[in-house]
Amino acid sequence: MTPQEKSVPFRKNRKVTKLSRRLGVAGASCVLDVMINDRPALVRDSAAFIVLLEKIWKARDVEAGLVWAEIEERIRLADELRVGGIRPYKGGRFRSTKLP
């Protein structure tokens, strides 16, 4: 895993604000697609969501590879815990914020 980077506040940026609004709309569309069980629309809207997210990462100088590596690490940890018979749940014997 990569070490925590020092958090520096972002300056407001009109382009990123517009992208963020569009990302919210795409996310809401995904939720609606799930609720009405529209698989083709969910695929289409999920792709739009990911594209917008990657544009925001690029605008904020966040390497997409680092994000995808973090996701892979969380999945690996969850699989490792599952194989070990550890079922993470709140109030249980194991809890991690690194689970997907």
Phi, psi and omega in degrees: 000152180275146178292156179296134178270152178294129182278121178242128181297143179278148171281146178295141184217125184300319181298314182292325178297317178296315179298321180295320177296315179297324178296318177299318179295317179296321178295317178296322178297321177298316179299315179297320179299321178294317183295325180263005175060046179255090186299311180300321179292324178297318178298312181298313182288328177294320178297317178298320179299313182294320178298315179295319179299317179294326176295321178294317177302315181297317180295332180259013178057042174255126181286123180301325180300324178293321180293313180296325177295321178296318178296315178299320180294320178295319178294317179300315180296316179299318179295319179298316179294320180297317179296323179284359179079014180264120179254104181289130174204155183297132180083001182270196183275351179214138177213135180221142176275358183267009179274147180292000000 
